[in-house]
């Protein structure tokens, strides 16, 4: 089982919340926008429960992937708790009602391969954002947290790529659903992330940071002019690798989709 290999690799790269010295936070360097970003990260990471629930519902016939989903979930819970610990060390809190509103499971994707593809995109996106924000912030403890989480997200992307490829090898009829997903998430002039798409407009979130608050801030202040294009390119390249179909532009994705459904 691939998930056993993953588990053993993660044992080697695993970090602990107790390794982070929250007492060493340099409060003089913490700017209000850092708190906005960290709150946004907590809200994004807290969706792990909905995602694991959705995976276990959608892949009852795949023990290996389901095991990976649980291992993955542990790391995402850790991200949620680590970012929360950072906020708490600064006397900041997110109301439980906001986090709890993230609990409901995700509905199944159009096809299981599309669900996996969605997660490739979300991991690549969060990996890119955390990595860039880690360089941008000027507070050492937050830098460490963001670097740690960003590396985890890169590993997660790698595994979701593995499972998407495997699913498509076994279910080639699901290709169109994958291409449709790539097109949906990379065709606009903004960062689209499943948490923002599926958990938009919840009453409990009004007036609170959401994951999209962080993405908007990232694009406006951190990413630079080419940041969004670079991210969307990275996503398309990953799917070229998965499918073997060249996808260096949005029109190529559209063409590939048209061919897959014809
Ligand atoms: Fe995460
Ligand atoms: Fe992740």
XYZ file of C-alpha atoms and ligand atoms in Angstrom:
264
model
C 0.000 0.000 0.000
C 1.281 3.413 -0.963
C -0.046 4.952 2.268
C 2.393 2.861 4.326
C 5.307 4.410 2.430
C 3.793 7.844 2.925
C 3.323 7.253 6.637
C 6.949 6.242 7.009
C 8.173 9.246 5.052
C 6.014 11.531 7.169
C 7.565 10.040 10.285
C 10.847 11.451 9.003
C 9.520 14.932 8.229
C 7.063 15.280 11.102
C 7.382 18.355 13.320
C 5.579 19.005 16.574
C 3.679 21.959 17.942
C 5.738 21.511 21.107
C 8.879 22.192 19.001
C 7.636 25.745 18.393
C 8.598 28.294 21.025
C 5.523 30.510 21.142
C 7.027 32.459 24.068
C 9.693 33.625 21.622
C 7.202 35.470 19.383
C 8.587 38.939 18.784
C 5.449 40.944 19.511
C 7.036 44.164 18.310
C 7.157 42.674 14.828
C 3.623 41.316 14.665
C 1.558 43.526 12.364
C -2.271 43.446 12.364
C -2.257 41.962 8.869
C -0.292 38.956 10.155
C -3.161 38.198 12.503
C -5.610 38.450 9.605
C -3.505 35.980 7.618
C -3.176 33.534 10.510
C -6.919 33.686 11.249
C -7.590 33.013 7.604
C -5.205 30.022 7.737
C -6.995 28.623 10.805
C -10.335 28.849 9.012
C -8.917 27.122 5.941
C -7.150 24.365 7.885
C -10.181 23.700 10.072
C -11.936 22.260 7.014
C -9.925 19.099 7.384
C -12.759 17.355 9.233
C -15.245 18.054 6.451
C -12.678 16.824 3.938
C -11.780 13.592 5.751
C -15.499 12.876 6.241
C -16.058 13.490 2.528
C -13.116 11.273 1.495
C -14.249 8.371 3.657
C -17.766 8.684 2.224
C -16.575 8.900 -1.342
C -13.884 6.194 -1.340
C -15.428 3.276 0.609
C -13.819 0.869 -1.874
C -10.267 2.220 -1.507
C -8.583 1.240 1.761
C -5.203 2.635 0.726
C -6.432 6.115 -0.131
C -8.736 6.165 2.924
C -5.714 5.410 5.138
C -3.802 8.219 3.509
C -6.779 10.546 4.110
C -6.578 9.834 7.842
C -2.799 10.374 7.977
C -3.191 13.563 5.941
C -6.009 14.686 8.236
C -3.777 14.448 11.282
C -1.293 16.843 9.713
C -4.006 19.308 8.716
C -5.430 19.214 12.254
C -1.907 20.018 13.425
C -1.814 23.059 11.119
C -5.157 24.217 12.495
C -3.934 23.853 16.086
C -0.484 25.346 15.464
C -1.873 28.505 13.865
C -4.451 28.688 16.663
C -1.645 28.452 19.256
C 0.103 31.373 17.543
C -3.056 33.491 17.834
C -3.647 32.467 21.442
C -0.083 33.403 22.393
C -0.935 36.899 21.215
C -4.237 37.002 23.112
C -6.281 36.491 19.936
C -9.080 33.959 19.542
C -11.383 32.627 16.883
C -14.890 31.851 18.165
C -15.638 28.138 18.330
C -18.882 28.760 16.423
C -16.903 29.902 13.363
C -14.665 26.808 13.416
C -17.615 24.504 14.141
C -19.469 25.845 11.110
C -16.783 24.124 8.996
C -17.813 20.676 10.250
C -20.372 19.536 7.663
C -18.837 17.045 5.211
C -18.160 17.980 1.634
C -20.562 16.676 -0.949
C -18.993 14.174 -3.334
C -17.260 15.625 -6.386
C -18.754 15.021 -9.821
C -16.514 11.913 -9.907
C -13.956 10.631 -7.352
C -11.071 11.677 -9.634
C -12.438 15.221 -9.600
C -12.381 15.231 -5.794
C -8.736 14.141 -5.828
C -7.919 16.759 -8.462
C -9.559 19.445 -6.327
C -7.225 18.500 -3.513
C -4.144 18.599 -5.744
C -5.140 22.186 -6.527
C -5.821 23.164 -2.926
C -2.502 21.719 -1.689
C -0.466 23.394 -4.447
C -2.244 26.667 -3.728
C -1.713 26.636 0.017
C 1.890 25.437 -0.395
C 2.593 28.407 -2.684
C 0.850 30.930 -0.459
C 2.461 29.752 2.805
C 5.912 29.664 1.214
C 5.615 33.204 -0.132
C 4.068 34.576 3.057
C 6.833 32.937 5.140
C 9.360 35.054 3.226
C 7.196 38.150 3.430
C 6.438 38.253 7.171
C 9.004 39.691 9.528
C 8.319 37.665 12.669
C 10.547 34.609 13.198
C 8.079 32.246 14.913
C 5.445 32.815 12.251
C 8.098 32.258 9.588
C 8.903 28.846 11.057
C 5.230 27.874 11.306
C 4.541 28.883 7.721
C 7.647 27.107 6.424
C 6.753 23.898 8.269
C 3.172 23.971 7.029
C 4.226 24.862 3.499
C 6.521 21.828 3.304
C 3.729 19.574 4.558
C 1.409 20.968 1.882
C 4.020 20.181 -0.789
C 4.110 16.572 0.421
C 0.320 16.451 0.425
C 0.200 17.726 -3.159
C 2.608 14.972 -4.182
C 0.372 12.287 -2.660
C -2.872 13.643 -4.100
C -1.095 13.701 -7.476
C -0.208 10.028 -6.963
C -3.784 9.081 -6.087
C -5.313 11.141 -8.914
C -3.019 9.443 -11.415
C -3.851 6.017 -10.035
C -7.579 6.742 -10.093
C -7.374 7.868 -13.732
C -5.338 4.785 -14.682
C -8.100 2.621 -13.238
C -11.015 4.864 -14.322
C -10.001 6.643 -17.546
C -13.642 7.684 -18.046
C -13.144 10.185 -15.201
C -10.650 12.276 -17.197
C -13.217 14.870 -18.265
C -14.181 15.515 -14.627
C -10.513 16.196 -13.833
C -10.074 18.580 -16.765
C -13.299 20.322 -15.840
C -11.934 20.790 -12.304
C -8.657 22.235 -13.571
C -10.558 24.589 -15.832
C -12.933 25.689 -13.079
C -10.139 26.488 -10.611
C -7.652 28.154 -12.970
C -9.774 30.130 -15.444
C -10.491 33.198 -13.299
C -8.508 36.204 -12.229
C -8.535 35.145 -8.600
C -7.470 32.244 -6.390
C -10.221 29.677 -6.126
C -9.976 27.142 -3.328
C -12.559 24.468 -2.487
C -13.001 25.781 1.054
C -13.987 29.171 -0.324
C -16.179 27.611 -3.007
C -18.079 25.155 -0.807
C -18.225 27.058 2.493
C -19.106 30.462 1.125
C -21.887 32.513 2.697
C -22.243 30.650 6.019
C -23.985 32.871 8.533
C -21.495 31.951 11.300
C -18.701 33.454 9.190
C -20.131 36.911 8.653
C -17.662 39.469 9.965
C -14.909 36.845 10.334
C -11.821 36.138 8.301
C -12.215 33.292 5.832
C -9.682 31.539 3.664
C -10.525 33.966 0.856
C -9.543 36.941 3.060
C -6.024 35.470 3.127
C -5.912 34.787 -0.612
C -7.070 38.298 -1.461
C -4.464 39.758 0.870
C -1.822 37.488 -0.642
C -2.616 38.589 -4.199
C -2.788 42.279 -3.296
C 0.279 42.469 -1.051
C 2.570 39.467 -1.340
C 2.321 37.707 -4.677
C 3.527 40.413 -7.062
C 2.147 41.010 -10.555
C 2.858 37.503 -11.827
C 1.913 35.603 -8.669
C -1.486 34.367 -9.831
C -0.215 33.402 -13.306
C 2.670 31.472 -11.751
C 0.330 29.589 -9.437
C -2.105 28.731 -12.231
C 0.821 27.597 -14.410
C 2.090 25.384 -11.612
C -1.351 23.780 -11.299
C -1.643 23.182 -15.054
C 1.868 21.687 -15.160
C 0.954 19.270 -12.368
C -2.067 18.109 -14.370
C -0.009 17.790 -17.546
C 2.159 15.395 -15.533
C -0.891 13.516 -14.237
C -2.726 13.199 -17.551
C 0.097 13.337 -20.120
C -1.858 16.112 -21.897
C 0.060 19.362 -22.504
C -1.699 22.145 -20.606
C 0.395 25.270 -20.534
C -2.511 27.649 -21.045
C -6.130 27.934 -20.162
C -7.173 27.458 -23.798
C -5.271 24.159 -23.894
C -7.213 22.970 -20.854
C -10.451 23.957 -22.600
C -9.415 22.130 -25.756
C -8.452 19.000 -23.834
C -11.802 19.122 -22.040
C -13.701 19.495 -25.322
C -11.857 16.456 -26.710
C -12.470 14.385 -23.599
C -16.219 14.949 -23.718
C -16.619 14.624 -27.508
Fe -2.547 22.519 5.965
Fe -2.286 20.023 3.065
